[in-house]
Coordinates of C-alpha atoms and ligand atoms in Angstrom, one line a residue:
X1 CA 0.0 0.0 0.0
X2 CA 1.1 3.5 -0.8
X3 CA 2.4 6.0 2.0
X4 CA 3.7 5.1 5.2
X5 CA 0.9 4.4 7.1
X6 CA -1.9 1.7 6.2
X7 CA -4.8 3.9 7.8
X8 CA -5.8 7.1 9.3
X9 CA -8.5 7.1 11.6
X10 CA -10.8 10.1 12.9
X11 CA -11.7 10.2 16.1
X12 CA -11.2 8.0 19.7
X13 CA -14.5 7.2 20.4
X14 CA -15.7 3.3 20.2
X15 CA -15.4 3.5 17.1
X16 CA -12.1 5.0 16.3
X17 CA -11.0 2.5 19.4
X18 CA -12.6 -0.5 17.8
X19 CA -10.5 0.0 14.4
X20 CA -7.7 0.6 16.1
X21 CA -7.4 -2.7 17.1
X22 CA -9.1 -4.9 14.8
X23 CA -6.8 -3.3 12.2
X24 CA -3.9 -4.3 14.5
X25 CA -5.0 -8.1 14.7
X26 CA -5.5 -7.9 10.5
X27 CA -1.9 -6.7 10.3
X28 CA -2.6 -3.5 9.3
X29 CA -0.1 -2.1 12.2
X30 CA 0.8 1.3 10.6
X31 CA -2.4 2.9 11.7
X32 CA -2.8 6.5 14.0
X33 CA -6.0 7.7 14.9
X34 CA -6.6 11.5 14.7
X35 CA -8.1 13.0 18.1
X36 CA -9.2 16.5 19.0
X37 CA -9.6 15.7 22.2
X38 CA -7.1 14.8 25.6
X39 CA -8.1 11.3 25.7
X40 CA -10.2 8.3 24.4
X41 CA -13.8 7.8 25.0
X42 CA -15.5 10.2 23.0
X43 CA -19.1 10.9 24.1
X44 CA -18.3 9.2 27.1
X45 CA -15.3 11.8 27.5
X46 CA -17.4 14.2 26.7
X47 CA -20.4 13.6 28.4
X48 CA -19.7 14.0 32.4
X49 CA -22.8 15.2 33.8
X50 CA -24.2 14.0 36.9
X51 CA -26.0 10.8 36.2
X52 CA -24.5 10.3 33.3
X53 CA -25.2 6.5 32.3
X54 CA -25.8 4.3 29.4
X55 CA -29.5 3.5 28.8
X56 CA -28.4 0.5 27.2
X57 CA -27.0 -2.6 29.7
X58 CA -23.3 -3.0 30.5
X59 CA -23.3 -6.8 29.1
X60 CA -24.0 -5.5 25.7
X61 CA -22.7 -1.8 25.8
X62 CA -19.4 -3.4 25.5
X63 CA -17.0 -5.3 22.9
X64 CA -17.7 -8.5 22.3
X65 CA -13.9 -9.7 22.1
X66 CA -13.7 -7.4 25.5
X67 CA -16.0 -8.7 27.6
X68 CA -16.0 -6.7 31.6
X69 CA -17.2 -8.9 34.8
X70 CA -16.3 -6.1 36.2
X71 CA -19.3 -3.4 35.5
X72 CA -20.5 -2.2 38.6
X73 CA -24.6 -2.2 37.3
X74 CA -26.6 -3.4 35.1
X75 CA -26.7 0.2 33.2
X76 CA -22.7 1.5 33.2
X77 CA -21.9 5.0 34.9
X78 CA -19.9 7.0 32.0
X79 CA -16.6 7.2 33.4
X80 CA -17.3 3.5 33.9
X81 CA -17.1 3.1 30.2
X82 CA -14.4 5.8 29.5
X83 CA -12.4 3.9 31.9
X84 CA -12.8 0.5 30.3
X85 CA -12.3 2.0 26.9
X86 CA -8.9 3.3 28.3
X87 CA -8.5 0.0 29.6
X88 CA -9.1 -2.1 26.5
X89 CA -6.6 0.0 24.8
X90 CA -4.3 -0.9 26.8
X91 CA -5.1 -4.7 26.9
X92 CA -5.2 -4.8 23.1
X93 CA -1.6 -2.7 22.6
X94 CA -2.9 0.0 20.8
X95 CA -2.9 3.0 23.4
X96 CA 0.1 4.0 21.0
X97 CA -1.9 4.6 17.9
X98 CA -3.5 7.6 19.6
X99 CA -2.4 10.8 18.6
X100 CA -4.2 13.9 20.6
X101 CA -5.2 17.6 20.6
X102 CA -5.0 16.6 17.0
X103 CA -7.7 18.4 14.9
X104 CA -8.6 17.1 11.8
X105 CA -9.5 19.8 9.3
X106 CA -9.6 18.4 5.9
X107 CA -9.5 15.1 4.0
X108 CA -8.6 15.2 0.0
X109 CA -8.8 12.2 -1.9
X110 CA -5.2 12.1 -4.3
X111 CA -6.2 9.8 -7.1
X112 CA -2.8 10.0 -8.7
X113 CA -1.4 8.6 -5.6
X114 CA -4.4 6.7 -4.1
X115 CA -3.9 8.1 -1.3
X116 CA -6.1 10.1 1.5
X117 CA -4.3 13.7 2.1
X118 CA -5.4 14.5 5.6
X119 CA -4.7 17.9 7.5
X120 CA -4.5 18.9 10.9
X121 CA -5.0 22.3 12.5
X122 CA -1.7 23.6 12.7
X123 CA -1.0 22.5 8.9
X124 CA 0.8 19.3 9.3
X125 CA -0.7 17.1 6.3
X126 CA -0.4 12.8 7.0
X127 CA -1.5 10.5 4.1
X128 CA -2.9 7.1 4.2
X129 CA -4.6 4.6 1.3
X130 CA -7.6 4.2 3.6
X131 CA -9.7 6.6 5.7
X132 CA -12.0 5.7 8.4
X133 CA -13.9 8.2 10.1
X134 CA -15.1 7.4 14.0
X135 CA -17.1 10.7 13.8
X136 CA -20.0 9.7 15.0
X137 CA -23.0 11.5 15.1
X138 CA -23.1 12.8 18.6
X139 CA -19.8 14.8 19.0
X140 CA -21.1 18.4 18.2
X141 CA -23.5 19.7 20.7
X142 CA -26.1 21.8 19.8
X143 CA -28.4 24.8 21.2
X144 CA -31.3 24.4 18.8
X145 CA -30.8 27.9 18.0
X146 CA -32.6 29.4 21.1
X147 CA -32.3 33.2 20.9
X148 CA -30.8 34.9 23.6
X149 CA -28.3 33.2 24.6
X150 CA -26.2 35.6 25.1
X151 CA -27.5 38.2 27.0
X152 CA -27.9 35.8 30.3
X153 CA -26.5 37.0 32.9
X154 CA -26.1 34.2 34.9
X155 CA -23.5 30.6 33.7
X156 CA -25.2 28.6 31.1
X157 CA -24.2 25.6 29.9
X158 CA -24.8 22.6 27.7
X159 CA -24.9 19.4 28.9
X160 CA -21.9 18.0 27.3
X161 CA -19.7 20.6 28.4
X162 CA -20.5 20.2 32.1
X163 CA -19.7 23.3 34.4
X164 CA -18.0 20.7 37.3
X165 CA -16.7 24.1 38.7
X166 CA -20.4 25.6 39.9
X167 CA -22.3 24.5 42.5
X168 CA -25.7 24.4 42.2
X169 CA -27.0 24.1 45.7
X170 CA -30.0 26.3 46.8
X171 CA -29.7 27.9 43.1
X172 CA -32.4 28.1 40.4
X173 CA -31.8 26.0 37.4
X174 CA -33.4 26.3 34.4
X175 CA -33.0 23.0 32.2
X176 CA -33.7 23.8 28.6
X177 CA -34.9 20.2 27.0
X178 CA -36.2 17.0 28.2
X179 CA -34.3 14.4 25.9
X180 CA -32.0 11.4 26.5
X181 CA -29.4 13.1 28.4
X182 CA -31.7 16.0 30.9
X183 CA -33.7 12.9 32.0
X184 CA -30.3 11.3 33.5
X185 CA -29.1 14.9 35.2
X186 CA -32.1 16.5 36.1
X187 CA -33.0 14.5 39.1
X188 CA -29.6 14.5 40.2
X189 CA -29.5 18.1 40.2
X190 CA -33.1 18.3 41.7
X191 CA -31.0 17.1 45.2
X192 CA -29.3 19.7 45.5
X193 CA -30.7 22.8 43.5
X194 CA -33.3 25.0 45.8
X195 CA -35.6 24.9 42.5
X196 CA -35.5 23.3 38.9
X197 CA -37.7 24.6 35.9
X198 CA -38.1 22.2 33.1
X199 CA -38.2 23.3 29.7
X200 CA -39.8 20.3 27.8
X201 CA -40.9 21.2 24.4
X202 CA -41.9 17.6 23.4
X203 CA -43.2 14.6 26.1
X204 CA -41.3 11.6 25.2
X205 CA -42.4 8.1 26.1
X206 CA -40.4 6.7 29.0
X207 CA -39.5 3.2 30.2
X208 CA -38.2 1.6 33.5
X209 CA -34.4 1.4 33.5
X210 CA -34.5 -1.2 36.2
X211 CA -30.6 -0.4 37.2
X212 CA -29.3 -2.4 40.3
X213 CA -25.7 -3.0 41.3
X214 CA -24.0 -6.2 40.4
X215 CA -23.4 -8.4 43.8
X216 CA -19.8 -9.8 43.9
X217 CA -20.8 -13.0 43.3
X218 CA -22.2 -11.9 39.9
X219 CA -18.8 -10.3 39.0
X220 CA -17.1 -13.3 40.6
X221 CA -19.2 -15.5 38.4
X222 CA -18.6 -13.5 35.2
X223 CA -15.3 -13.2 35.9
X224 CA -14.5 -17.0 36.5
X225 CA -16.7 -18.3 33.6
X226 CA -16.8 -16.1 31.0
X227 CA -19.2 -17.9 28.6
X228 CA -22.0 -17.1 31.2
X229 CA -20.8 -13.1 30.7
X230 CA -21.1 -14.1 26.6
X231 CA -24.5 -16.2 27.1
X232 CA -25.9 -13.0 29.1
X233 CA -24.6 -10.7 26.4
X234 CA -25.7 -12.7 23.6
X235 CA -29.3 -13.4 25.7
X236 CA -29.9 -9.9 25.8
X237 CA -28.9 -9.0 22.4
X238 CA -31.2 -11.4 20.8
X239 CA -34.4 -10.0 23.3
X240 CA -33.8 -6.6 22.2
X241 CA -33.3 -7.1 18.5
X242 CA -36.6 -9.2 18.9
X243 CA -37.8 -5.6 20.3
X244 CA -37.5 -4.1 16.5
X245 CA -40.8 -5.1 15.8
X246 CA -42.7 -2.4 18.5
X247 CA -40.5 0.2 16.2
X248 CA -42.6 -0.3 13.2
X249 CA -45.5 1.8 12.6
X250 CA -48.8 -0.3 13.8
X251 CA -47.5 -3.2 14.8
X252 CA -49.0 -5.1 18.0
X253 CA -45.7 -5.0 19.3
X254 CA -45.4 -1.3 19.0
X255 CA -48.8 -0.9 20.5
X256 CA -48.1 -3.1 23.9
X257 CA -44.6 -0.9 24.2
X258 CA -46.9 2.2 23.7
X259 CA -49.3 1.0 26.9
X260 CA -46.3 -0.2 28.8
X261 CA -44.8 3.5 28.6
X262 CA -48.2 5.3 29.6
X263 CA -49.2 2.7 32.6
X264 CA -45.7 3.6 33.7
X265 CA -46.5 7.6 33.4
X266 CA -49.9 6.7 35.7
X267 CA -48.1 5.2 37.8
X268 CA -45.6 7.6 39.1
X269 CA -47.0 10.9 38.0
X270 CA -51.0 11.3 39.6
X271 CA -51.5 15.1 39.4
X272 CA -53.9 14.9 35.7
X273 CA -52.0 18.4 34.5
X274 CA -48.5 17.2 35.2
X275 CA -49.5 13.4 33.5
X276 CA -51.2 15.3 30.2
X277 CA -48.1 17.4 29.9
X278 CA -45.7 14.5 29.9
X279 CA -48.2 12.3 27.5
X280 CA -46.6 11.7 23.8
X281 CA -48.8 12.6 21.1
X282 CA -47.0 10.2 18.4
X283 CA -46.2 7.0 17.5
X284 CA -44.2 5.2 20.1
X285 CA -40.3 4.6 19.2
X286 CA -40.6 8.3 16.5
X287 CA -38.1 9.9 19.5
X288 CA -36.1 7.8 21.5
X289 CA -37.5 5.9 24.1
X290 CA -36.4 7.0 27.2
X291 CA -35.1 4.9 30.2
X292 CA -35.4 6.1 33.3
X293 CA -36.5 5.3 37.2
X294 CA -36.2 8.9 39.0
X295 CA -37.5 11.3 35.9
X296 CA -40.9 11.2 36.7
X297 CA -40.2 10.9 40.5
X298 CA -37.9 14.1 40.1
X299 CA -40.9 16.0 38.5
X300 CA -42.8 15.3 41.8
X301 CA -40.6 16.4 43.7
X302 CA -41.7 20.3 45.2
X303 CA -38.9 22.4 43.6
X304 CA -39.3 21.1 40.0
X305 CA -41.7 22.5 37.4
X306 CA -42.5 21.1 34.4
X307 CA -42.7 24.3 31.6
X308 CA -44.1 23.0 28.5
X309 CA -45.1 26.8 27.2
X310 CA -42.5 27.5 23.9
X311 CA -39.7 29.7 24.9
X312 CA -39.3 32.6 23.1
X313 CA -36.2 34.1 24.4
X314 CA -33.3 33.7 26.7
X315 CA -32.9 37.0 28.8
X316 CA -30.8 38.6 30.8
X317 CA -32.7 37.2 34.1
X318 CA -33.8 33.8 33.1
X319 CA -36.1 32.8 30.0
X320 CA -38.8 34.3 28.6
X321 CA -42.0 31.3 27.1
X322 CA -44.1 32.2 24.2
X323 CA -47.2 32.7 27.1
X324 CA -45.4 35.9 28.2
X325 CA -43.5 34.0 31.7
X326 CA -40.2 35.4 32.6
X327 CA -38.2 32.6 34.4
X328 CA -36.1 33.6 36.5
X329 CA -33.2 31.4 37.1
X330 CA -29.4 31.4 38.3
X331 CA -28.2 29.1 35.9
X332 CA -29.4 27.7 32.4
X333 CA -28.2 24.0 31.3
X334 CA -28.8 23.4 27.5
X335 CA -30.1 19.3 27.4
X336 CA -30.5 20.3 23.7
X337 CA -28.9 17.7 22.1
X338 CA -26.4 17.7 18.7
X339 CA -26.2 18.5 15.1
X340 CA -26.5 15.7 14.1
X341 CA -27.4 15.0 10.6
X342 CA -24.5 16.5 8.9
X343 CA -22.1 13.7 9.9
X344 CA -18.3 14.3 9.2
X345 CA -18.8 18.1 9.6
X346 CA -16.9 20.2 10.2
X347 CA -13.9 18.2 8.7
X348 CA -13.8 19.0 4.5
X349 CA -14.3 15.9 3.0
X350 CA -13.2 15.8 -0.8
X351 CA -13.4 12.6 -2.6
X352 CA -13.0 12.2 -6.5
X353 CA -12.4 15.2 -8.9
X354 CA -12.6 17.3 -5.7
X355 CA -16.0 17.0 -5.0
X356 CA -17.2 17.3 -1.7
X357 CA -19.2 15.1 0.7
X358 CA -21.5 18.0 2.1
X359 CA -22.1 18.6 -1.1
X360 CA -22.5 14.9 -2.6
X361 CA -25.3 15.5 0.8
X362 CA -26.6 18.5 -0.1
X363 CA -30.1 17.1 0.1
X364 CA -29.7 14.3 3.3
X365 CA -26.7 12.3 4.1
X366 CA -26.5 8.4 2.9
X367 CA -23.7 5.9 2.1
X368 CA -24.1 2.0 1.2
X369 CA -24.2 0.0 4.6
X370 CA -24.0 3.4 6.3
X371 CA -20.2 2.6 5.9
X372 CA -18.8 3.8 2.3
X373 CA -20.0 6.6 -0.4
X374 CA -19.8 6.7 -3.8
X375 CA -16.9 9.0 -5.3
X376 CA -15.2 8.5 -2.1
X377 CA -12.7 5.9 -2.7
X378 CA -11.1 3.7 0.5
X379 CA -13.5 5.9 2.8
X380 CA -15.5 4.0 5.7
X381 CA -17.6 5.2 7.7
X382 CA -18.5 4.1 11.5
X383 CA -21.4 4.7 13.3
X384 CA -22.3 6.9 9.6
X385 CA -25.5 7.4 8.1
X386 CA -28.7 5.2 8.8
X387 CA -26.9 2.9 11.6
X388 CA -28.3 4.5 14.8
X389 CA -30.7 2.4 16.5
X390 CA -33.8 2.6 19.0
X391 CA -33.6 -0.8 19.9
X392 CA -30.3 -2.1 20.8
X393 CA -26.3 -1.1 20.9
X394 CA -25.0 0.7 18.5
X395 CA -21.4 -0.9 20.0
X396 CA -22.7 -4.0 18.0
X397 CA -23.0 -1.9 14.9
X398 CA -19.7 -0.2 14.8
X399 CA -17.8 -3.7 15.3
X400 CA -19.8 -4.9 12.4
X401 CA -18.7 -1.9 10.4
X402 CA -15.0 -2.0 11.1
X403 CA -15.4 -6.1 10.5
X404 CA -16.8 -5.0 7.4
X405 CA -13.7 -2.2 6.3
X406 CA -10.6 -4.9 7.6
X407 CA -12.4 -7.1 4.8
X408 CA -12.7 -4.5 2.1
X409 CA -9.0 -3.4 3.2
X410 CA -8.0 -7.2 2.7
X411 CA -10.1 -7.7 -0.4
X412 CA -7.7 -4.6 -1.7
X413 CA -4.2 -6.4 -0.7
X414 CA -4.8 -10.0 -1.9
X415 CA -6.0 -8.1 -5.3
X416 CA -3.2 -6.2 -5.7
X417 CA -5.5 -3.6 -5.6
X418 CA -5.2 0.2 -4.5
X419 CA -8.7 1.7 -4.6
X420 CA -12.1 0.6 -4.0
X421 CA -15.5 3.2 -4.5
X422 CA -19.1 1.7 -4.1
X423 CA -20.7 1.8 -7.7
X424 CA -23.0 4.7 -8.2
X425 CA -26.3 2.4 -9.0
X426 CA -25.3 0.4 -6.1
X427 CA -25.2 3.0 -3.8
X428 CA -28.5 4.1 -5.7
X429 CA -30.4 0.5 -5.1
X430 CA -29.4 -0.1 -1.7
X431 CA -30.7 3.9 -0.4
X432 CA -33.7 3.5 -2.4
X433 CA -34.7 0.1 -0.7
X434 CA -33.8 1.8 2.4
X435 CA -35.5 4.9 2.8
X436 CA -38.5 2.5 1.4
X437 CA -38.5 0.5 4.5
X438 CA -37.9 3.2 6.9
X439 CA -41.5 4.2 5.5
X440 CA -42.6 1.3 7.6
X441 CA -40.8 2.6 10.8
X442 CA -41.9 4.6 13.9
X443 CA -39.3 7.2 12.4
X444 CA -40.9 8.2 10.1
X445 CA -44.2 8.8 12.6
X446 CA -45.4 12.2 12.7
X447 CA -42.7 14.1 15.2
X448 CA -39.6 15.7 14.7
X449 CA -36.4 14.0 15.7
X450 CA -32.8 14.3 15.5
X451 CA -32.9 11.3 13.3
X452 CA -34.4 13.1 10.4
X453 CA -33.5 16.4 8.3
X454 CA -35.6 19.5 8.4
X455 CA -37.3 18.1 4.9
X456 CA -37.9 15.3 7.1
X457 CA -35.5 12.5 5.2
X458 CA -34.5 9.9 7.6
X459 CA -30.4 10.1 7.9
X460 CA -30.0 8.6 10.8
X461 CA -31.3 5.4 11.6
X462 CA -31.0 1.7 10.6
X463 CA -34.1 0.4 9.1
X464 CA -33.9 -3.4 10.3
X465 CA -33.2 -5.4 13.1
X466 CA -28.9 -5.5 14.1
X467 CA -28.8 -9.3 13.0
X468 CA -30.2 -8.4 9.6
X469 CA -27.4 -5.3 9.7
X470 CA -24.5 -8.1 10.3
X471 CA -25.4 -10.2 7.7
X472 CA -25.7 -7.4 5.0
X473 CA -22.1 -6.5 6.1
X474 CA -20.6 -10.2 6.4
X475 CA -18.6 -9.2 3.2
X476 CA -18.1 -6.7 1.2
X477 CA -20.0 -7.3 -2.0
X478 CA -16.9 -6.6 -4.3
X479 CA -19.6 -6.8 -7.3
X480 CA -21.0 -3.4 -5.7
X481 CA -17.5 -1.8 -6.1
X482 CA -15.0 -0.8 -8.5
X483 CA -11.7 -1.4 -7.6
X484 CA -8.8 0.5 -9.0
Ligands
NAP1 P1 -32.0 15.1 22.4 O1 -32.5 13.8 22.6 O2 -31.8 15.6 21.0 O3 -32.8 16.1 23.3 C1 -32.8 17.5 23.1 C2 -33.8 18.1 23.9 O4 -33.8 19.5 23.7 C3 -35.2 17.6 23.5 O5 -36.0 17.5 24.6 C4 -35.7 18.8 22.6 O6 -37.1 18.9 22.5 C5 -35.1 19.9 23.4 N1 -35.1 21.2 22.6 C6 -34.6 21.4 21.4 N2 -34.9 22.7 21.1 C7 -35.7 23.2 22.0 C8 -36.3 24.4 22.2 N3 -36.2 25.4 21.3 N4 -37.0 24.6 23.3 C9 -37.1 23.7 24.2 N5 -36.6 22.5 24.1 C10 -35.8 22.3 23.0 O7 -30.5 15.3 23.0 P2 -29.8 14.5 24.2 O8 -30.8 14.4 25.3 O9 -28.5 15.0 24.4 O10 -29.7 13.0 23.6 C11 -29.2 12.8 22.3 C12 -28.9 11.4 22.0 O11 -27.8 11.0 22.7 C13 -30.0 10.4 22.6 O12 -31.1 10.3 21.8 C14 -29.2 9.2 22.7 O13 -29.1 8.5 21.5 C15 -27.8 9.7 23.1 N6 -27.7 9.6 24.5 C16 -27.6 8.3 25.0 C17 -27.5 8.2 26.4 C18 -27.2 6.8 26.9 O14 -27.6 6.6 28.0 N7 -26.7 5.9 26.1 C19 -27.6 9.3 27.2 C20 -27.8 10.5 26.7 C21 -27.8 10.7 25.4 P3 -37.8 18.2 21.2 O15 -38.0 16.8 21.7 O16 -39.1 18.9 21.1 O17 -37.0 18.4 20.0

């Protein structure tokens, strides 16, 4: 392979993580992976605010070839799962590969060369044959473009960026959003705050977490026999793929998850106002599903409020609702989630002829598998378009993907091979097939979500089961692709 090094990888999140080594075991040794960032993990670097956990068990939110007796619950604290992610690093030899406070700016495919040009902030330019990109699509947090903002007096923040520094006993919090992460913080802060507003623009449907701690003779038990640890993981893999079903529009399935949610709502929350507020008006599965056991008993509690009036503005005082309410409040957190439909952004992408990949998405973002796009030769993708979930982990995904790019990147070697770009009809067939079953998914139920675009195209999640999702990526279809 041309250049010095057989991959450059974006990113030091699972996914960056997970190619890091399964390129190691392929032999592909001469591999760094590109980190803005002071450490792996990252949205569980990123993400530190109290309660922060995984809504998804520990068993399964975690490698399969890195299984850990050692996870405290049944749902992971994050700096849990940063820590094993540091751990498995260094387990796997490949804390080395890391290179950090390293920006990545651009990308430029070199046809001549067939190679990826990639440059840093700073200037410093590294090339590589193949590109993977452990972007994500939860790294860039957004503030839903609330007006304002500025003019507050008082410390904002937003939820990823976590203010450790203020304490916010006896203070007034406002808490802009009601989503996956605000659930997990807001009755933690509800201890110690003297009163916490609620800003919830949209109910969501909400489900039991069920979290307990692990009793050492679990761990011991894991830990001495670890096919029981794989049995449990597999076990629960297999229930929640079986789960897809309740995420299709009118399915029994989806309407028994739909009554499971609201009997859970009646019976925590008994004030009629508080329980219509919080009641979804949409298909069950359209948002997230939300896992929780101490949201609803937070907004019980005396010094929480639930706001559901619009805001209009942020002021200097608090925030202002569309019903003409000024809030007053000490501190504003933004639970307001990420941009997250425009992928790769903000690092330039520029694949063949120097076109670029915001502008090959112009109208939605796609790729074949979620993990390569036509025009963009030797590029994968993890955790890319259409291969978020509802329903299970996406950890399962990613490994599938990076599976999936060691084989292309084999498939190139034994071949004698240097290039590989997913045919254009293809890439075509497989989108349109796509986006024609996601018609049969709660996603495309009548809400907005940070799965879709504004025009309402669906760029985000997978439209199938995860064991459907593994098989498609088994291989690589090498009839799909040109190689060069
Ligand atoms: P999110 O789910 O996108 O939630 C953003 C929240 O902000 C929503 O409640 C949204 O309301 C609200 N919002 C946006 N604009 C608003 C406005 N103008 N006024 C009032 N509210 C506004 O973001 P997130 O909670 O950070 O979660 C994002 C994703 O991260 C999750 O879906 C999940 O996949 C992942 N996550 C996972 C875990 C885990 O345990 N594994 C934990 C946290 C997050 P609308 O609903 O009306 O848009």
């Amino acid at each position: 392979m041309a250049g010095n090094l057989d991959a450059i990888v974006i990113g030091a999140g699972f996914g960056g993580l997970t190619a890091a080594i399964k390129l190691k075991e392929a032999g592909f040794d001469r591999v760094v992976v590109l980190e803005k960032g002071d450490r792996i993990g990252g949205t569980w670097r990123d993400n530190t605010y109290p309660g922060a956990c995984c809504d998804v068990p520990s068993r399964l939110y975690s490698l399969s070839f890195a299984l850990n007796p050692e996870w405290s619950r049944s749902f992971s604290p994050q700096s849990e799962i940063r820590d094993y992610m540091e751990r498995v690093a260094g387990q796997f030899g490949v804390t080395d590969k890391f290179r950090f406070n390293t920006e990545v700016e651009k990308a430029q495919w070199d046809e001549a060369a067939g190679l990826w040009r990639v440059t840093v902030k700073g200037g410093e330019t590294l090339t590589a044959p193949i590109l993977i990109s452990g972007l994500g699509q939860l790294n860039k947090p957004g503030y839903a473009g609330i007006p304002g903002r500025d003019s507050f007096a008082g410390e904002s923040w937003h939820s990823a960026r976590w203010r450790h520094d203020i304490d916010l006993k006896g203070k007034t919090v406002a808490c802009i959003g009601a989503g996956a992460s605000a659930i997990q913080y807001i009755p933690e802060i509800a201890k110690e705050a003297g009163k916490v507003v609620v800003f919830q623009r949209t109910p969501n449907y909400i489900v039991p977490r069920k979290d307990r701690e692990f009793s050492a003779f679990e761990k011991w038990l894991y830990r001495t026999f670890p096919a029981v640890d794989r049995g449990q993981r597999w076990l629960i893999w297999k229930l929640m793929d079986m789960r897809f079903e309740a995420f299709k529009l009118g399915t029994k399935q989806a309407e028994k998850f739909k009554s499971d949610a609201l009997a859970y709502l009646d019976e925590v929350v008994k004030d009629p106002v508080l329980k219509a507020k919080l009641t979804p008006d949409y298909p069950i599965g359209c948002k997230r599903v939300l896992v929780s056991d101490d949201f609803y008993q937070a907004l019980v509690r005396p010094n929480v409020e639930l706001v559901d009036s619009a805001i209009k503005t942020v002021t200097a005082n608090g925030v202002l609702t569309a019903d003409g309410v000024e809030h007053p409040c000490d501190v504003i957190i933004y639970g307001t989630g990420f941009i997250t439909t425009d992928f790769v952004n903000p690092v330039e992408i520029l694949g063949r002829e120097g076109k670029s990949l915001s502008d090959a998405w112009k109208d939605g973002a796609e790729a074949y598998l979620g993990v390569t796009v036509s025009g963009f030769p030797n590029l994968f993708m993890l955790y890319g378009p259409n291969t978020n979930l509802g329903h299970n982990s996406i950890i399962f995904m990613i490994e599938a993907q990076v599976d999936y790019a060691v084989k292309a990147m084999q498939a190139l070697k034994s071949r004698g091979a240097r290039a590989l770009d997913v045919r254009p009809d293809a890439f075509a067939r497989f989108n349109t097939q796509l986006q024609k079953d996601l018609t049969e998914t709660s996603w495309a139920g009548s809400c907005s979500s940070w799965y879709k675009t504004a025009s309402g195209k669906i760029t985000n999640n997978w439209s199938g089961d995860t064991a459907t999702y593994r098989k498609m990526t088994a291989q690589p279809a090498l009839a799909d692709y040109e190689l060069t």
